[in-house]
Amino acid sequence: MTHRTTTARICPNCDGFATAAITTGSRDRHGHRHTITANCPACHGQGTVPARVREAARA
């Protein structure tokens, strides 16, 4: 009989920091900075990648 376990994996490309806010350098009329968001292309902004299925034999 086998026992299946799944483990969530942190994205190796972004180390779990999937979205970053980047300033454009300009300000609006209230003095606030304009920002854009950039998502990790590997995990699409989720921070995790699909889990691996590991099969282990049960004794």
Short mmCIF file of N, CA and C in Angstrom, two decimals:
data_model
loop_
_atom_site.label_atom_id
_atom_site.label_comp_id
_atom_site.label_asym_id
_atom_site.label_seq_id
_atom_site.Cartn_x
_atom_site.Cartn_y
_atom_site.Cartn_z
N MET A 1 0.84 -1.17 0.00
CA MET A 1 0.00 0.00 0.00
C MET A 1 0.89 1.24 0.00
N THR A 2 0.52 2.22 -0.76
CA THR A 2 1.32 3.45 -0.83
C THR A 2 0.54 4.60 -0.22
N HIS A 3 1.28 5.54 0.28
CA HIS A 3 0.70 6.73 0.90
C HIS A 3 1.17 7.94 0.10
N ARG A 4 0.24 8.74 -0.38
CA ARG A 4 0.60 9.92 -1.17
C ARG A 4 0.54 11.17 -0.32
N THR A 5 1.57 11.98 -0.43
CA THR A 5 1.57 13.27 0.24
C THR A 5 1.89 14.34 -0.78
N THR A 6 1.28 15.47 -0.62
CA THR A 6 1.58 16.59 -1.50
C THR A 6 2.14 17.72 -0.65
N THR A 7 3.13 18.38 -1.18
CA THR A 7 3.74 19.50 -0.48
C THR A 7 3.70 20.72 -1.38
N ALA A 8 3.27 21.84 -0.84
CA ALA A 8 3.27 23.08 -1.61
C ALA A 8 4.71 23.56 -1.72
N ARG A 9 5.07 24.00 -2.88
CA ARG A 9 6.43 24.46 -3.11
C ARG A 9 6.44 25.95 -3.37
N ILE A 10 7.38 26.63 -2.77
CA ILE A 10 7.57 28.05 -3.04
C ILE A 10 8.26 28.17 -4.39
N CYS A 11 7.84 29.15 -5.15
CA CYS A 11 8.40 29.36 -6.49
C CYS A 11 9.91 29.61 -6.39
N PRO A 12 10.73 28.84 -7.11
CA PRO A 12 12.17 29.03 -7.04
C PRO A 12 12.65 30.30 -7.73
N ASN A 13 11.83 30.86 -8.60
CA ASN A 13 12.26 32.07 -9.33
C ASN A 13 12.10 33.33 -8.51
N CYS A 14 11.04 33.41 -7.70
CA CYS A 14 10.79 34.64 -6.94
C CYS A 14 10.88 34.43 -5.43
N ASP A 15 11.12 33.21 -4.97
CA ASP A 15 11.20 32.87 -3.55
C ASP A 15 9.94 33.26 -2.77
N GLY A 16 8.80 33.23 -3.41
CA GLY A 16 7.54 33.52 -2.74
C GLY A 16 7.12 34.98 -2.80
N PHE A 17 8.01 35.86 -3.24
CA PHE A 17 7.65 37.28 -3.40
C PHE A 17 7.21 37.48 -4.85
N ALA A 18 5.96 37.13 -5.11
CA ALA A 18 5.48 37.00 -6.48
C ALA A 18 5.14 38.31 -7.17
N THR A 19 4.81 39.34 -6.41
CA THR A 19 4.41 40.61 -7.00
C THR A 19 5.25 41.73 -6.40
N ALA A 20 5.73 42.61 -7.26
CA ALA A 20 6.53 43.74 -6.80
C ALA A 20 5.90 45.03 -7.30
N ALA A 21 5.91 46.07 -6.46
CA ALA A 21 5.43 47.38 -6.87
C ALA A 21 6.64 48.20 -7.31
N ILE A 22 6.57 48.76 -8.50
CA ILE A 22 7.68 49.51 -9.07
C ILE A 22 7.21 50.93 -9.33
N THR A 23 7.98 51.91 -8.85
CA THR A 23 7.61 53.29 -9.10
C THR A 23 8.05 53.70 -10.50
N THR A 24 7.24 54.53 -11.12
CA THR A 24 7.57 55.00 -12.46
C THR A 24 8.43 56.26 -12.43
N GLY A 25 8.53 56.88 -11.27
CA GLY A 25 9.34 58.08 -11.15
C GLY A 25 8.54 59.36 -11.24
N SER A 26 7.31 59.27 -11.68
CA SER A 26 6.49 60.48 -11.79
C SER A 26 5.52 60.56 -10.62
N ARG A 27 4.96 61.73 -10.41
CA ARG A 27 4.00 61.97 -9.34
C ARG A 27 2.72 62.56 -9.92
N ASP A 28 1.61 62.33 -9.22
CA ASP A 28 0.36 62.95 -9.64
C ASP A 28 0.24 64.33 -9.00
N ARG A 29 -0.87 65.00 -9.21
CA ARG A 29 -1.01 66.37 -8.73
C ARG A 29 -1.12 66.46 -7.21
N HIS A 30 -1.35 65.31 -6.54
CA HIS A 30 -1.42 65.29 -5.08
C HIS A 30 -0.06 64.94 -4.45
N GLY A 31 0.92 64.65 -5.27
CA GLY A 31 2.25 64.31 -4.78
C GLY A 31 2.49 62.82 -4.59
N HIS A 32 1.52 61.98 -4.94
CA HIS A 32 1.69 60.54 -4.80
C HIS A 32 2.45 59.98 -6.00
N ARG A 33 3.28 59.00 -5.73
CA ARG A 33 4.04 58.36 -6.82
C ARG A 33 3.16 57.38 -7.59
N HIS A 34 3.37 57.34 -8.88
CA HIS A 34 2.70 56.36 -9.72
C HIS A 34 3.47 55.05 -9.61
N THR A 35 2.76 53.95 -9.40
CA THR A 35 3.38 52.64 -9.32
C THR A 35 2.70 51.68 -10.29
N ILE A 36 3.46 50.70 -10.71
CA ILE A 36 2.93 49.59 -11.51
C ILE A 36 3.29 48.31 -10.77
N THR A 37 2.56 47.26 -11.01
CA THR A 37 2.88 45.98 -10.40
C THR A 37 3.45 45.04 -11.44
N ALA A 38 4.42 44.25 -11.02
CA ALA A 38 5.04 43.25 -11.89
C ALA A 38 4.90 41.90 -11.22
N ASN A 39 4.34 40.94 -11.94
CA ASN A 39 4.17 39.59 -11.42
C ASN A 39 5.29 38.68 -11.92
N CYS A 40 5.62 37.70 -11.11
CA CYS A 40 6.61 36.70 -11.49
C CYS A 40 6.07 35.93 -12.70
N PRO A 41 6.85 35.81 -13.78
CA PRO A 41 6.35 35.10 -14.96
C PRO A 41 6.25 33.59 -14.77
N ALA A 42 6.97 33.04 -13.81
CA ALA A 42 6.93 31.59 -13.61
C ALA A 42 5.68 31.13 -12.86
N CYS A 43 5.30 31.88 -11.81
CA CYS A 43 4.15 31.46 -10.99
C CYS A 43 2.93 32.35 -11.20
N HIS A 44 3.04 33.35 -12.06
CA HIS A 44 1.94 34.25 -12.40
C HIS A 44 1.39 34.99 -11.18
N GLY A 45 2.28 35.38 -10.27
CA GLY A 45 1.87 36.16 -9.11
C GLY A 45 1.29 35.37 -7.96
N GLN A 46 1.42 34.05 -7.98
CA GLN A 46 0.86 33.22 -6.91
C GLN A 46 1.86 32.97 -5.78
N GLY A 47 3.15 32.91 -6.09
CA GLY A 47 4.17 32.63 -5.08
C GLY A 47 4.47 31.17 -4.88
N THR A 48 3.64 30.31 -5.45
CA THR A 48 3.87 28.87 -5.34
C THR A 48 3.76 28.24 -6.72
N VAL A 49 4.35 27.08 -6.85
CA VAL A 49 4.25 26.30 -8.08
C VAL A 49 3.49 25.03 -7.76
N PRO A 50 3.00 24.31 -8.76
CA PRO A 50 2.23 23.09 -8.48
C PRO A 50 3.00 22.13 -7.59
N ALA A 51 2.28 21.51 -6.68
CA ALA A 51 2.89 20.60 -5.71
C ALA A 51 3.34 19.32 -6.39
N ARG A 52 4.37 18.76 -5.83
CA ARG A 52 4.84 17.46 -6.29
C ARG A 52 4.07 16.38 -5.55
N VAL A 53 3.83 15.29 -6.22
CA VAL A 53 3.19 14.16 -5.57
C VAL A 53 4.29 13.17 -5.25
N ARG A 54 4.43 12.88 -3.98
CA ARG A 54 5.48 11.94 -3.56
C ARG A 54 4.81 10.69 -3.01
N GLU A 55 5.20 9.57 -3.53
CA GLU A 55 4.64 8.31 -3.05
C GLU A 55 5.66 7.65 -2.13
N ALA A 56 5.20 7.25 -0.98
CA ALA A 56 6.06 6.59 -0.02
C ALA A 56 5.40 5.27 0.37
N ALA A 57 6.21 4.25 0.52
CA ALA A 57 5.68 2.95 0.91
C ALA A 57 5.37 2.96 2.40
N ARG A 58 4.21 2.45 2.75
CA ARG A 58 3.82 2.32 4.15
C ARG A 58 4.19 0.95 4.64
N ALA A 59 4.69 0.93 5.82
CA ALA A 59 5.07 -0.36 6.40
C ALA A 59 3.93 -0.97 7.18
#
